[in-house]
Short mmCIF file of C-alpha atoms in Angstrom, two decimals:
data_model
loop_
_atom_site.label_atom_id
_atom_site.label_comp_id
_atom_site.label_asym_id
_atom_site.label_seq_id
_atom_site.Cartn_x
_atom_site.Cartn_y
_atom_site.Cartn_z
CA UNK N 1 -17.02 -17.81 18.23
CA UNK N 2 -15.80 -15.34 20.82
CA UNK N 3 -15.39 -11.62 20.06
CA UNK N 4 -14.28 -8.55 21.95
CA UNK N 5 -16.83 -5.76 21.54
CA UNK N 6 -16.58 -2.03 22.19
CA UNK N 7 -19.81 -1.71 24.16
CA UNK N 8 -19.69 2.11 24.35
CA UNK N 9 -17.10 4.85 23.98
CA UNK N 10 -14.88 5.11 27.04
CA UNK N 11 -11.91 3.73 28.96
CA UNK N 12 -10.54 0.20 28.48
CA UNK N 13 -13.15 -1.47 30.69
CA UNK N 14 -15.86 -0.78 28.06
CA UNK N 15 -14.45 -3.77 26.12
CA UNK N 16 -16.67 -6.88 26.52
CA UNK N 17 -16.19 -10.52 25.51
CA UNK N 18 -19.28 -11.92 23.77
CA UNK N 19 -20.17 -15.12 21.90
CA UNK N 20 -21.87 -15.46 18.53
CA UNK N 21 -22.50 -18.10 15.89
CA UNK N 22 -19.50 -18.99 13.68
CA UNK N 23 -19.56 -17.12 10.34
CA UNK N 24 -19.80 -18.88 6.98
CA UNK N 25 -17.36 -17.77 4.21
CA UNK N 26 -19.01 -16.15 1.20
CA UNK N 27 -17.80 -16.67 -2.35
CA UNK N 28 -14.19 -15.58 -2.66
CA UNK N 29 -13.63 -15.72 1.09
CA UNK N 30 -11.77 -17.98 3.50
CA UNK N 31 -12.57 -18.64 7.16
CA UNK N 32 -9.69 -18.44 9.63
CA UNK N 33 -9.51 -19.91 13.08
CA UNK N 34 -7.57 -17.09 14.64
CA UNK N 35 -4.44 -17.74 16.65
CA UNK N 36 -3.41 -14.10 17.30
CA UNK N 37 -4.88 -10.66 16.65
CA UNK N 38 -2.82 -7.48 16.49
CA UNK N 39 -3.69 -4.31 18.44
CA UNK N 40 -3.16 -0.87 16.89
CA UNK N 41 -3.59 2.64 18.22
CA UNK N 42 -6.47 3.12 15.80
CA UNK N 43 -8.35 0.47 17.83
CA UNK N 44 -7.78 2.47 20.99
CA UNK N 45 -8.98 5.66 19.31
CA UNK N 46 -12.08 3.79 18.12
CA UNK N 47 -12.74 2.59 21.67
CA UNK N 48 -12.63 6.21 22.84
CA UNK N 49 -15.01 7.33 20.10
CA UNK N 50 -12.25 9.31 18.37
CA UNK N 51 -11.66 7.29 15.19
CA UNK N 52 -14.00 8.41 12.40
CA UNK N 53 -13.30 5.36 10.18
CA UNK N 54 -14.47 2.88 12.85
CA UNK N 55 -17.85 1.25 12.54
CA UNK N 56 -20.63 2.62 14.77
CA UNK N 57 -20.39 1.53 18.41
CA UNK N 58 -21.14 -1.15 19.57
CA UNK N 59 -18.67 -2.85 17.28
CA UNK N 60 -15.71 -5.21 16.91
CA UNK N 61 -12.45 -3.66 15.75
CA UNK N 62 -9.09 -5.13 14.74
CA UNK N 63 -7.16 -4.88 11.49
CA UNK N 64 -4.99 -8.04 11.41
CA UNK N 65 -4.95 -11.66 12.46
CA UNK N 66 -2.97 -14.83 11.95
CA UNK N 67 -4.32 -18.34 12.12
CA UNK N 68 -5.32 -21.47 10.17
CA UNK N 69 -7.80 -21.67 7.32
CA UNK N 70 -10.66 -24.02 8.25
CA UNK N 71 -13.22 -23.36 5.49
CA UNK N 72 -13.27 -22.07 1.91
CA UNK N 73 -15.86 -20.02 0.10
CA UNK N 74 -17.00 -20.80 -3.42
CA UNK N 75 -14.31 -20.16 -6.04
CA UNK N 76 -11.31 -20.22 -3.73
CA UNK N 77 -8.85 -22.80 -5.02
CA UNK N 78 -5.30 -21.56 -4.49
CA UNK N 79 -5.26 -22.08 -0.70
CA UNK N 80 -6.35 -25.07 1.35
CA UNK N 81 -7.92 -25.91 4.68
CA UNK N 82 -5.09 -26.27 7.19
CA UNK N 83 -2.89 -23.52 5.63
CA UNK N 84 -1.31 -21.10 8.09
CA UNK N 85 -2.00 -17.55 7.00
CA UNK N 86 -1.85 -13.95 8.05
CA UNK N 87 -4.34 -11.36 6.84
CA UNK N 88 -5.60 -7.81 6.88
CA UNK N 89 -9.20 -7.29 7.90
CA UNK N 90 -11.09 -4.03 7.90
CA UNK N 91 -12.36 -4.44 11.48
CA UNK N 92 -13.61 -7.56 13.16
CA UNK N 93 -10.15 -8.87 14.11
CA UNK N 94 -10.72 -9.13 17.88
CA UNK N 95 -12.16 -12.61 17.49
CA UNK N 96 -11.27 -16.29 17.37
CA UNK N 97 -12.96 -16.88 13.99
CA UNK N 98 -13.20 -14.59 10.99
CA UNK N 99 -14.10 -14.64 7.28
CA UNK N 100 -12.02 -12.42 4.94
CA UNK N 101 -11.57 -12.10 1.16
CA UNK N 102 -8.92 -14.40 -0.26
CA UNK N 103 -7.05 -11.34 -1.67
CA UNK N 104 -6.30 -10.13 1.88
CA UNK N 105 -4.56 -13.38 2.89
CA UNK N 106 -0.87 -14.20 2.63
CA UNK N 107 0.75 -17.50 3.56
CA UNK N 108 2.95 -17.58 6.68
CA UNK N 109 6.51 -18.65 5.79
CA UNK N 110 7.58 -22.00 7.26
CA UNK N 111 10.28 -20.23 9.27
CA UNK N 112 7.82 -17.86 10.93
CA UNK N 113 5.48 -18.43 13.85
CA UNK N 114 1.87 -17.39 13.85
CA UNK N 115 2.66 -15.10 16.78
CA UNK N 116 5.33 -13.26 14.83
CA UNK N 117 3.19 -13.15 11.70
CA UNK N 118 0.38 -11.36 13.50
CA UNK N 119 2.76 -8.51 14.30
CA UNK N 120 3.49 -7.84 10.62
CA UNK N 121 0.53 -6.56 8.55
CA UNK N 122 -0.35 -3.06 9.76
CA UNK N 123 3.05 -2.05 11.22
CA UNK N 124 5.24 -3.26 8.41
CA UNK N 125 2.89 -2.15 5.61
CA UNK N 126 2.66 1.29 7.12
CA UNK N 127 6.48 1.58 7.54
CA UNK N 128 7.08 0.07 4.07
CA UNK N 129 4.64 2.47 2.42
CA UNK N 130 6.36 5.47 4.00
CA UNK N 131 10.01 4.41 3.71
CA UNK N 132 10.19 2.21 0.62
CA UNK N 133 7.21 3.08 -1.62
CA UNK N 134 7.12 6.81 -1.03
CA UNK N 135 10.27 7.71 0.87
CA UNK N 136 12.92 5.96 -1.28
CA UNK N 137 15.02 5.44 1.84
CA UNK N 138 18.58 4.37 1.14
CA UNK N 139 22.11 4.32 2.54
CA UNK N 140 23.27 7.74 3.65
CA UNK N 141 19.80 8.91 4.68
CA UNK N 142 19.10 10.17 8.18
CA UNK N 143 15.62 9.16 9.43
CA UNK N 144 13.80 10.48 12.53
CA UNK N 145 11.39 7.90 13.83
CA UNK N 146 8.97 9.06 16.55
CA UNK N 147 7.79 6.46 19.07
CA UNK N 148 10.65 4.18 17.97
CA UNK N 149 9.73 1.59 20.59
CA UNK N 150 6.22 1.09 19.19
CA UNK N 151 5.11 -1.39 16.52
CA UNK N 152 5.49 0.86 13.51
CA UNK N 153 8.70 2.21 15.02
CA UNK N 154 10.22 -1.18 15.34
CA UNK N 155 9.26 -2.10 11.72
CA UNK N 156 10.78 1.20 10.54
CA UNK N 157 14.08 0.51 12.36
CA UNK N 158 14.41 -2.81 10.58
CA UNK N 159 13.63 -1.33 7.19
CA UNK N 160 16.19 1.43 7.76
CA UNK N 161 18.84 -1.09 8.82
CA UNK N 162 18.07 -3.16 5.70
CA UNK N 163 18.52 -0.05 3.48
CA UNK N 164 21.54 1.28 5.41
CA UNK N 165 19.97 4.47 6.74
CA UNK N 166 20.89 6.12 10.07
CA UNK N 167 18.06 6.33 12.64
CA UNK N 168 17.24 8.99 15.15
CA UNK N 169 14.58 7.62 17.51
CA UNK N 170 12.36 9.34 20.12
CA UNK N 171 11.30 7.31 23.13
CA UNK N 172 11.27 7.48 26.93
CA UNK N 173 14.69 7.05 28.47
CA UNK N 174 13.96 3.56 29.77
CA UNK N 175 13.74 2.29 26.17
CA UNK N 176 17.00 3.79 24.90
CA UNK N 177 19.29 0.86 25.69
CA UNK N 178 17.10 -1.59 23.76
CA UNK N 179 16.74 0.85 20.89
CA UNK N 180 20.51 1.18 20.61
CA UNK N 181 20.79 -2.63 20.59
CA UNK N 182 18.38 -2.59 17.59
CA UNK N 183 20.45 -0.08 15.62
CA UNK N 184 19.21 3.38 16.66
CA UNK N 185 22.24 5.68 16.37
CA UNK N 186 20.73 8.69 18.21
CA UNK N 187 18.15 8.21 20.98
CA UNK N 188 16.14 11.22 22.10
CA UNK N 189 14.11 11.33 25.34
CA UNK N 190 10.91 13.04 24.22
CA UNK N 191 9.89 13.64 27.82
CA UNK N 192 13.01 15.66 28.78
CA UNK N 193 14.54 16.79 25.51
CA UNK N 194 13.34 18.97 22.65
CA UNK N 195 13.65 16.59 19.70
CA UNK N 196 13.96 19.40 17.17
CA UNK N 197 16.86 20.96 19.05
CA UNK N 198 18.56 17.59 19.44
CA UNK N 199 18.19 16.69 15.74
CA UNK N 200 19.62 20.02 14.64
CA UNK N 201 22.45 19.77 17.17
CA UNK N 202 23.46 16.26 16.14
CA UNK N 203 23.28 17.07 12.40
CA UNK N 204 24.97 20.45 12.87
CA UNK N 205 21.97 22.26 11.53
CA UNK N 206 21.48 20.16 8.41
CA UNK N 207 18.40 18.26 9.52
CA UNK N 208 17.22 14.78 8.46
CA UNK N 209 15.99 13.30 5.19
CA UNK N 210 12.84 11.61 6.47
CA UNK N 211 10.59 12.00 9.52
CA UNK N 212 7.89 9.48 10.55
CA UNK N 213 5.40 11.21 12.91
CA UNK N 214 2.21 9.76 14.36
CA UNK N 215 2.05 12.22 17.27
CA UNK N 216 0.34 15.09 15.51
CA UNK N 217 -0.45 18.52 16.80
CA UNK N 218 2.62 20.73 17.36
CA UNK N 219 4.87 17.76 16.72
CA UNK N 220 4.10 17.95 12.99
CA UNK N 221 5.43 21.58 12.90
CA UNK N 222 8.62 20.64 14.74
CA UNK N 223 9.15 17.52 12.56
CA UNK N 224 8.76 19.64 9.45
CA UNK N 225 11.41 22.05 10.69
CA UNK N 226 13.79 19.09 11.20
CA UNK N 227 13.88 18.41 7.46
CA UNK N 228 16.81 19.24 5.23
CA UNK N 229 16.39 20.11 1.51
CA UNK N 230 14.68 17.23 -0.29
CA UNK N 231 13.36 16.04 3.09
CA UNK N 232 10.03 14.26 3.49
CA UNK N 233 7.64 14.35 6.44
CA UNK N 234 5.22 11.42 6.79
CA UNK N 235 2.20 12.02 9.01
CA UNK N 236 0.47 8.73 9.85
CA UNK N 237 -1.48 9.34 13.04
CA UNK N 238 -2.38 11.89 15.74
CA UNK N 239 -1.96 10.30 19.16
CA UNK N 240 -1.83 13.74 20.79
CA UNK N 241 -5.56 14.12 20.07
CA UNK N 242 -6.28 11.41 22.69
CA UNK N 243 -3.62 11.86 25.43
CA UNK N 244 -5.59 10.05 28.22
CA UNK N 245 -7.77 6.97 28.75
CA UNK N 246 -10.91 8.85 27.80
CA UNK N 247 -11.78 11.25 25.01
CA UNK N 248 -11.46 14.82 26.28
CA UNK N 249 -12.58 17.72 24.19
CA UNK N 250 -10.14 20.45 25.19
CA UNK N 251 -6.92 18.44 24.65
CA UNK N 252 -8.29 17.21 21.33
CA UNK N 253 -9.18 20.72 20.18
CA UNK N 254 -5.78 22.00 21.29
CA UNK N 255 -3.95 19.31 19.34
CA UNK N 256 -6.09 19.93 16.24
CA UNK N 257 -5.51 23.71 16.49
CA UNK N 258 -1.77 23.14 16.52
CA UNK N 259 -1.82 21.16 13.29
CA UNK N 260 0.25 23.04 10.68
CA UNK N 261 -0.87 24.41 7.33
CA UNK N 262 1.89 23.97 4.84
CA UNK N 263 2.73 26.68 2.31
CA UNK N 264 2.99 25.55 -1.31
CA UNK N 265 5.61 28.22 -2.04
CA UNK N 266 7.65 27.24 0.97
CA UNK N 267 7.59 23.56 -0.07
CA UNK N 268 8.83 24.67 -3.48
CA UNK N 269 11.59 26.85 -2.05
CA UNK N 270 12.84 24.25 0.41
CA UNK N 271 12.41 21.22 -1.82
CA UNK N 272 10.40 19.44 0.84
CA UNK N 273 7.54 16.98 0.72
CA UNK N 274 4.68 16.36 3.17
CA UNK N 275 2.78 13.08 2.96
CA UNK N 276 -0.35 11.91 4.74
CA UNK N 277 -0.54 8.08 5.18
CA UNK N 278 -3.64 6.12 6.18
CA UNK N 279 -3.36 2.45 5.43
CA UNK N 280 -7.06 1.94 6.14
CA UNK N 281 -7.90 4.01 3.10
CA UNK N 282 -6.00 1.76 0.72
CA UNK N 283 -8.25 -1.30 1.06
CA UNK N 284 -9.50 -0.88 -2.48
CA UNK N 285 -5.91 -1.04 -3.82
CA UNK N 286 -5.93 -4.82 -3.74
CA UNK N 287 -3.09 -5.53 -6.16
CA UNK N 288 -0.79 -2.87 -4.68
CA UNK N 289 -1.46 -3.94 -1.09
CA UNK N 290 -0.97 -7.62 -1.97
CA UNK N 291 2.36 -6.89 -3.69
CA UNK N 292 3.68 -4.97 -0.69
CA UNK N 293 2.37 -7.51 1.77
CA UNK N 294 3.91 -10.41 -0.16
CA UNK N 295 7.27 -8.60 -0.43
CA UNK N 296 7.30 -7.94 3.28
CA UNK N 297 6.43 -11.53 4.22
CA UNK N 298 9.17 -12.77 1.90
CA UNK N 299 11.68 -10.69 3.86
CA UNK N 300 10.24 -11.93 7.15
CA UNK N 301 10.64 -15.49 5.89
CA UNK N 302 14.23 -14.79 4.86
CA UNK N 303 15.07 -13.40 8.28
CA UNK N 304 15.65 -9.81 7.06
CA UNK N 305 12.83 -8.59 9.25
CA UNK N 306 12.12 -10.02 12.70
CA UNK N 307 8.82 -8.79 14.16
CA UNK N 308 9.18 -7.71 17.79
CA UNK N 309 6.29 -8.92 19.97
CA UNK N 310 6.33 -7.22 23.36
CA UNK N 311 3.50 -9.03 25.08
CA UNK N 312 0.57 -11.33 24.37
CA UNK N 313 -2.75 -11.04 26.29
CA UNK N 314 -5.60 -13.53 26.24
CA UNK N 315 -8.64 -12.35 24.26
CA UNK N 316 -10.59 -11.90 27.46
CA UNK N 317 -7.97 -9.46 28.75
CA UNK N 318 -8.25 -7.03 25.85
CA UNK N 319 -8.96 -4.20 28.27
CA UNK N 320 -5.67 -4.85 30.03
CA UNK N 321 -3.87 -4.86 26.69
CA UNK N 322 -5.35 -1.44 25.80
CA UNK N 323 -4.35 -0.09 29.19
CA UNK N 324 -0.83 -1.43 28.75
CA UNK N 325 -0.40 0.36 25.41
CA UNK N 326 -1.89 3.62 26.67
CA UNK N 327 0.49 3.56 29.63
CA UNK N 328 3.30 3.50 27.02
CA UNK N 329 4.76 0.30 28.42
CA UNK N 330 5.10 -1.64 25.18
CA UNK N 331 8.29 -2.06 23.22
CA UNK N 332 7.09 -3.54 19.96
CA UNK N 333 3.78 -5.20 19.14
CA UNK N 334 1.03 -6.16 21.57
CA UNK N 335 -1.17 -9.09 20.56
CA UNK N 336 -4.32 -10.86 21.69
CA UNK N 337 -4.30 -14.65 21.77
CA UNK N 338 -7.56 -16.19 20.70
#
């Protein structure tokens, strides 16, 4: 099999394509010949040595793949060789062959391509957890989505449209037209506009019901101030900690120093909620994850959700894919083709 390894912490060119013997599925596992692997910002942080959950470098990262089952481990009977599937994997996804527990695998609906399926797991599960499971989003809600052009952002837009919520989206100005086409009511240029001031202006000082923020640092404070009574802030990343292609200590320390400390009494007084979301720390919640994953794939199969794939890079061009994301060029999901 072929795998993309992080050879050392650093810029995109530290990624290396290597070959190894094909793995053998253990009891309760299936082996998948990978068609596509998803790229997430956590992978980029891991490459830079800034993601504490990642395995020690050198390592292979990647949280999600789609492909075809080609071998079954002992005790696996409810899927078959030849089935098209999509799965979550706790690292190891940058590969053309992988073994994963059967519980992490979901069938790909007949109406869905393997390419589209690979764009679902991490992005849609993260957005679903925040908006549906914890946020109770519904018609009449105003939702501020940071990085609305990214993978989680696009999933969130579709969930909000499904539930009838109004979306405020931050993105560079060049993405605004496409965001409006996808249902964003209020586009905010994060490079040239103060999103907090814009939200409060548009809502006439009321604020929004839900904010999804993976920027971190001072953005968390501003997002919190955008909330109305009963509002919920979801913090699911901290991209401001790694603003460049390499890990730099001073920007990271500055972003961390700007992280807010929330007052319990203030939360009580303002009827607000603050949630931290890390999908990677829910791996042990097999039944809950499987239920959410299955519900999402059912909506994908029904056409309710349509994963947005921006660009597909060959496995051997993983460094270019990382560079592309860090240059903020993507609108939707970036994939690797095995």
